[in-house]
XYZ file of C-alpha atoms in Angstrom:
364
model
C -12.012 -17.490 -75.804
C -11.213 -14.303 -73.912
C -11.033 -13.967 -70.165
C -14.196 -12.382 -68.820
C -16.208 -12.995 -72.021
C -17.364 -16.588 -71.772
C -20.891 -17.385 -72.899
C -23.155 -19.846 -71.176
C -22.955 -22.293 -74.099
C -19.151 -22.163 -74.090
C -19.003 -22.762 -70.332
C -21.425 -25.682 -70.646
C -19.309 -27.251 -73.383
C -16.150 -26.767 -71.320
C -17.737 -28.475 -68.332
C -18.843 -31.388 -70.500
C -15.344 -31.785 -71.953
C -13.691 -31.778 -68.541
C -16.284 -34.148 -67.116
C -15.851 -36.632 -69.949
C -12.069 -36.433 -70.208
C -11.320 -38.056 -66.880
C -9.538 -34.982 -65.524
C -9.782 -34.233 -61.816
C -8.994 -31.269 -59.666
C -5.976 -30.990 -57.398
C -8.104 -31.201 -54.290
C -9.657 -34.428 -55.476
C -6.218 -35.861 -56.181
C -5.090 -34.933 -52.715
C -8.194 -36.452 -51.172
C -7.751 -39.657 -53.126
C -4.085 -39.926 -52.239
C -4.899 -39.395 -48.601
C -7.562 -42.077 -48.683
C -5.422 -44.562 -50.559
C -2.051 -43.989 -48.938
C -2.745 -42.734 -45.440
C -6.400 -43.700 -44.989
C -6.776 -40.979 -42.364
C -9.894 -39.021 -41.573
C -10.406 -35.814 -39.673
C -11.163 -36.541 -36.072
C -13.239 -34.379 -33.804
C -11.808 -33.548 -30.388
C -14.349 -34.592 -27.773
C -12.379 -34.360 -24.509
C -9.489 -32.528 -22.899
C -7.385 -35.669 -23.141
C -7.873 -35.739 -26.905
C -7.008 -32.035 -27.042
C -3.708 -32.726 -25.265
C -3.010 -35.638 -27.603
C -3.742 -33.440 -30.624
C -1.384 -30.766 -29.277
C 1.349 -33.387 -28.923
C 0.840 -34.558 -32.517
C 0.861 -30.996 -33.857
C 4.035 -30.179 -31.941
C 5.759 -33.343 -33.147
C 4.834 -32.678 -36.786
C 5.662 -28.958 -36.829
C 8.727 -28.647 -34.595
C 12.163 -29.818 -35.608
C 13.248 -33.258 -34.344
C 14.386 -33.274 -30.704
C 13.433 -29.606 -30.347
C 11.560 -28.308 -27.311
C 9.791 -25.450 -29.067
C 8.279 -24.330 -32.371
C 10.098 -21.339 -33.808
C 9.013 -18.859 -36.446
C 10.766 -20.714 -39.271
C 8.746 -23.845 -38.525
C 5.499 -21.914 -38.835
C 6.534 -20.192 -42.059
C 6.529 -23.574 -43.785
C 2.754 -23.696 -43.377
C 1.638 -20.087 -43.006
C 2.291 -16.619 -44.322
C 4.348 -14.061 -42.424
C 1.285 -11.993 -41.500
C -0.565 -15.051 -40.225
C 2.427 -16.066 -38.100
C 2.653 -12.577 -36.583
C -1.028 -12.696 -35.680
C -0.866 -16.214 -34.265
C 2.254 -16.134 -32.063
C 0.851 -13.683 -29.442
C -1.975 -16.144 -28.773
C 0.414 -18.514 -27.000
C 1.706 -17.904 -23.503
C 5.245 -16.536 -23.444
C 5.644 -16.607 -27.243
C 5.201 -12.881 -27.856
C 8.658 -12.084 -26.429
C 10.677 -15.132 -27.487
C 8.877 -15.844 -30.804
C 8.967 -19.499 -29.770
C 6.029 -21.732 -28.838
C 6.615 -24.272 -26.096
C 4.812 -27.581 -25.963
C 3.045 -26.648 -22.717
C 1.843 -23.352 -24.213
C 0.479 -25.155 -27.271
C -1.250 -27.718 -25.068
C -2.843 -25.077 -22.826
C -4.006 -23.066 -25.827
C -5.598 -26.070 -27.506
C -7.315 -27.152 -24.278
C -8.691 -23.629 -23.811
C -9.958 -23.616 -27.394
C -11.687 -26.942 -26.795
C -13.301 -25.700 -23.570
C -14.523 -22.498 -25.217
C -15.875 -24.453 -28.180
C -17.614 -26.860 -25.818
C -19.148 -23.993 -23.846
C -20.305 -22.335 -27.061
C -21.926 -25.569 -28.254
C -23.718 -26.015 -24.928
C -24.827 -22.392 -24.966
C -26.246 -22.703 -28.472
C -27.978 -25.952 -27.552
C -29.562 -24.463 -24.428
C -30.583 -21.348 -26.335
C -32.191 -23.530 -28.981
C -34.047 -25.486 -26.292
C -35.266 -22.297 -24.623
C -36.429 -20.886 -27.948
C -38.292 -24.105 -28.724
C -40.069 -23.943 -25.367
C -40.930 -20.305 -25.972
C -42.154 -21.185 -29.462
C -44.507 -23.821 -28.050
C -45.867 -21.353 -25.503
C -46.436 -18.612 -28.074
C -47.939 -21.102 -30.527
C -50.490 -22.186 -27.928
C -51.485 -18.572 -27.261
C -51.731 -17.839 -30.991
C -53.877 -20.931 -31.567
C -56.301 -19.823 -28.875
C -56.445 -16.369 -30.430
C -57.077 -17.818 -33.889
C -59.922 -19.949 -32.573
C -61.545 -16.941 -30.898
C -61.195 -14.793 -34.032
C -62.586 -17.608 -36.189
C -65.605 -17.945 -33.926
C -66.152 -14.188 -34.110
C -65.928 -14.161 -37.899
C -68.250 -17.123 -38.296
C -70.756 -15.584 -35.902
C -70.744 -18.472 -33.445
C -69.897 -16.258 -30.469
C -73.200 -15.309 -28.927
C -73.647 -13.401 -25.716
C -73.999 -16.590 -23.723
C -70.808 -18.033 -25.229
C -68.888 -14.818 -24.539
C -70.016 -14.858 -20.912
C -68.960 -18.503 -20.613
C -65.543 -17.846 -22.154
C -65.017 -14.758 -19.999
C -65.833 -16.651 -16.826
C -63.475 -19.463 -17.770
C -60.784 -16.941 -18.684
C -61.110 -15.248 -15.301
C -60.788 -18.628 -13.632
C -57.646 -19.402 -15.614
C -56.151 -16.005 -14.771
C -56.925 -16.554 -11.093
C -55.321 -20.006 -11.117
C -52.309 -19.389 -13.354
C -51.726 -15.658 -12.970
C -48.616 -16.063 -10.824
C -47.278 -18.764 -13.136
C -47.726 -16.516 -16.155
C -45.957 -13.700 -14.329
C -43.094 -16.035 -13.424
C -42.745 -17.222 -17.008
C -42.775 -13.661 -18.324
C -40.093 -12.525 -15.855
C -37.987 -15.585 -16.690
C -38.240 -14.833 -20.413
C -37.111 -11.253 -19.795
C -34.171 -12.525 -17.722
C -33.022 -15.138 -20.253
C -33.510 -13.248 -23.517
C -33.248 -9.569 -22.527
C -30.994 -9.313 -19.473
C -28.933 -12.416 -20.390
C -26.185 -11.910 -17.782
C -24.305 -15.131 -18.585
C -23.906 -17.999 -21.023
C -23.210 -21.685 -20.537
C -19.645 -22.166 -19.306
C -19.310 -18.724 -17.701
C -17.815 -18.629 -14.216
C -20.009 -16.481 -11.968
C -20.232 -15.448 -8.330
C -23.708 -15.472 -6.769
C -24.253 -14.871 -3.050
C -20.497 -15.100 -2.537
C -20.273 -18.596 -4.067
C -18.227 -19.163 -7.222
C -20.043 -21.382 -9.722
C -20.015 -22.304 -13.412
C -23.130 -22.154 -15.573
C -23.971 -25.729 -16.553
C -27.391 -25.434 -18.211
C -29.883 -22.683 -19.036
C -33.639 -23.126 -19.352
C -36.514 -20.680 -19.427
C -37.522 -21.179 -15.799
C -34.304 -22.401 -14.168
C -30.537 -22.254 -14.515
C -28.252 -25.078 -13.384
C -24.908 -24.131 -11.815
C -21.937 -26.347 -11.007
C -20.183 -25.418 -7.776
C -16.441 -25.793 -7.148
C -17.051 -29.240 -5.594
C -19.144 -30.382 -8.619
C -22.417 -29.995 -6.748
C -25.271 -28.956 -9.035
C -27.386 -26.053 -7.819
C -30.716 -25.134 -9.428
C -31.686 -21.459 -9.334
C -35.066 -20.132 -10.503
C -34.455 -17.399 -13.050
C -36.909 -15.121 -11.259
C -34.693 -15.347 -8.167
C -31.526 -14.703 -10.191
C -33.131 -11.589 -11.659
C -33.113 -10.011 -8.182
C -29.492 -10.900 -7.302
C -26.220 -9.214 -8.277
C -24.235 -11.552 -10.533
C -20.488 -11.308 -11.082
C -19.389 -12.767 -14.425
C -15.680 -13.575 -14.764
C -15.858 -14.535 -18.442
C -17.213 -11.151 -19.518
C -14.811 -9.252 -17.277
C -11.634 -7.633 -18.653
C -8.168 -8.347 -17.282
C -8.566 -8.464 -13.512
C -6.402 -7.298 -10.628
C -5.279 -9.022 -7.453
C -3.684 -8.144 -4.121
C -1.417 -9.773 -1.553
C -1.381 -8.357 1.972
C 1.453 -8.947 4.438
C 3.024 -7.435 7.554
C 6.653 -6.606 8.372
C 8.339 -5.635 11.596
C 8.417 -1.951 12.473
C 12.212 -2.153 12.766
C 12.568 -2.940 9.045
C 14.690 -0.222 7.481
C 13.633 1.979 4.592
C 16.494 0.573 2.505
C 15.233 -2.967 3.027
C 11.718 -1.966 2.000
C 13.171 -0.342 -1.114
C 15.065 -3.542 -1.914
C 11.841 -5.488 -1.389
C 10.024 -3.320 -3.926
C 12.869 -3.689 -6.416
C 12.919 -7.489 -6.103
C 9.144 -7.702 -6.545
C 9.344 -5.452 -9.606
C 12.088 -7.618 -11.111
C 10.035 -10.769 -10.616
C 6.871 -9.297 -12.138
C 8.756 -7.912 -15.131
C 10.334 -11.322 -15.722
C 6.870 -12.807 -16.317
C 5.100 -10.449 -18.730
C 2.840 -13.291 -19.854
C 1.359 -13.399 -16.337
C 1.452 -9.819 -15.020
C 0.808 -6.427 -16.537
C 3.136 -3.500 -15.762
C 1.997 -0.948 -13.252
C 2.005 -2.856 -9.962
C 1.998 -1.060 -6.625
C 3.485 -1.808 -3.188
C 1.862 0.311 -0.497
C 2.173 0.689 3.269
C -1.378 0.646 4.553
C -0.955 1.337 8.271
C 1.108 0.820 11.410
C -0.439 -1.322 14.117
C 0.512 -1.471 17.802
C 3.801 0.297 17.039
C 5.349 -3.079 16.186
C 4.277 -3.942 12.631
C 3.526 -2.317 9.305
C 0.722 -3.662 7.173
C 1.638 -3.618 3.491
C -0.105 -4.708 0.303
C 0.991 -5.612 -3.207
C -1.478 -4.772 -5.993
C -0.938 -6.456 -9.364
C -2.816 -6.761 -12.657
C -3.257 -10.141 -14.319
C -3.088 -10.623 -18.081
C -6.293 -12.673 -17.853
C -9.607 -12.691 -16.088
C -10.477 -15.410 -13.583
C -12.590 -17.544 -15.934
C -10.224 -20.488 -16.416
C -8.941 -20.750 -12.854
C -5.299 -19.866 -13.618
C -5.371 -17.181 -10.957
C -4.637 -19.650 -8.144
C -1.415 -20.949 -9.693
C -0.124 -17.481 -10.524
C -0.936 -16.121 -7.093
C 0.677 -19.141 -5.427
C 3.903 -18.633 -7.393
C 3.881 -14.944 -6.484
C 3.436 -15.633 -2.764
C 6.231 -18.228 -2.771
C 8.518 -15.775 -4.544
C 7.718 -13.129 -1.935
C 8.554 -15.613 0.823
C 11.906 -16.238 -0.843
C 12.528 -12.489 -1.056
C 11.698 -12.093 2.648
C 14.215 -14.798 3.519
C 16.934 -13.295 1.313
C 16.462 -9.789 2.733
C 16.053 -10.980 6.317
C 12.611 -9.437 6.711
C 10.900 -10.857 9.775
C 8.140 -10.050 12.177
C 8.534 -10.034 15.967
C 5.830 -9.798 18.564
C 6.089 -7.193 21.282
C 7.579 -8.446 24.544
C 4.889 -9.562 26.915
C 4.999 -9.247 30.691
C 4.429 -12.498 32.530
C 3.509 -12.412 36.237
C 4.085 -15.580 38.262
C 2.613 -16.124 41.693
C 3.011 -19.004 44.096
C -0.147 -20.292 45.722
C 0.376 -22.459 48.797
C -2.065 -25.340 49.127
C -3.018 -27.403 52.149
C -1.388 -30.464 50.652
C 1.979 -28.741 50.677
C 1.809 -27.891 54.435
C 3.875 -30.334 56.513
C 1.971 -32.136 59.316
C 2.874 -31.216 62.915
C 5.401 -33.523 64.663
C 3.931 -36.274 66.817
C 4.443 -36.099 70.599
């Protein structure tokens, strides 16, 4: 029997021999050994807590005992070199050190769970919207089929046509605005489609997360977990900022220093800020800028630091990174002795004599 020249009868006989000989494949042996020895089944992660627990188990099984990170050698036991090179940059801080910390693995797995959850909700809501649209279109098609059938069978006389036309005009008069609303909502959901479930958006200056999408309405979850229902026809007329679909975003920190601050001190300030940003390449992109915006009242200089994040603002990590940056700048100000002093103010004091303070005349 030559490779590549196996007839159907030969293959059938080979299958019968293997089936009747009691042989089994390697995968079946592995499955049976797992069921008999370990009796473990694949579990689906259904919460962030389970995602953290799964990250802990993965770290414990992959990393060396009593080790605080997973290095490249640990991964090569399970993966190929190319797969390891493609996977390591996915974890925070691992691209430079080639080591994966437990916190980075936990954050990555939690983010994967959240994205998977958002995708499942988005697909579910899309399916629901399509089913509603299918019912609506089916009703219209059924009415059209009935009318065509009546025309073909010759049951539509002039009197019947007049009756149907009058009823149709009445329906258009009663439900014309509703039909227009439904049509605009369908265009917004299926054509414009500015967001998906789980996207963090800004509408009317309020930051919210998309919780549920329907044909007529969209449910948002505000930062305080308050649900807000927006008609899709209203959303179609508003500008919507979508963080999830945005690229890596920038940020700024404004501050003021005293006008007496020397040029050398400002140069040292820029150098210290640059050193800090370069020490955290997993948080900040190169190419920051420290600018002097203006001088106010001849006593202070308004300055601003412009930085580029390595992420967008979808997952809410911006607050922690910005907080660490501001605290580091405060430390730099203290080390360099940068302060801000108000201009001296003139204070005028006047003494007002009251009648109560006048001494009574001496008695005679």
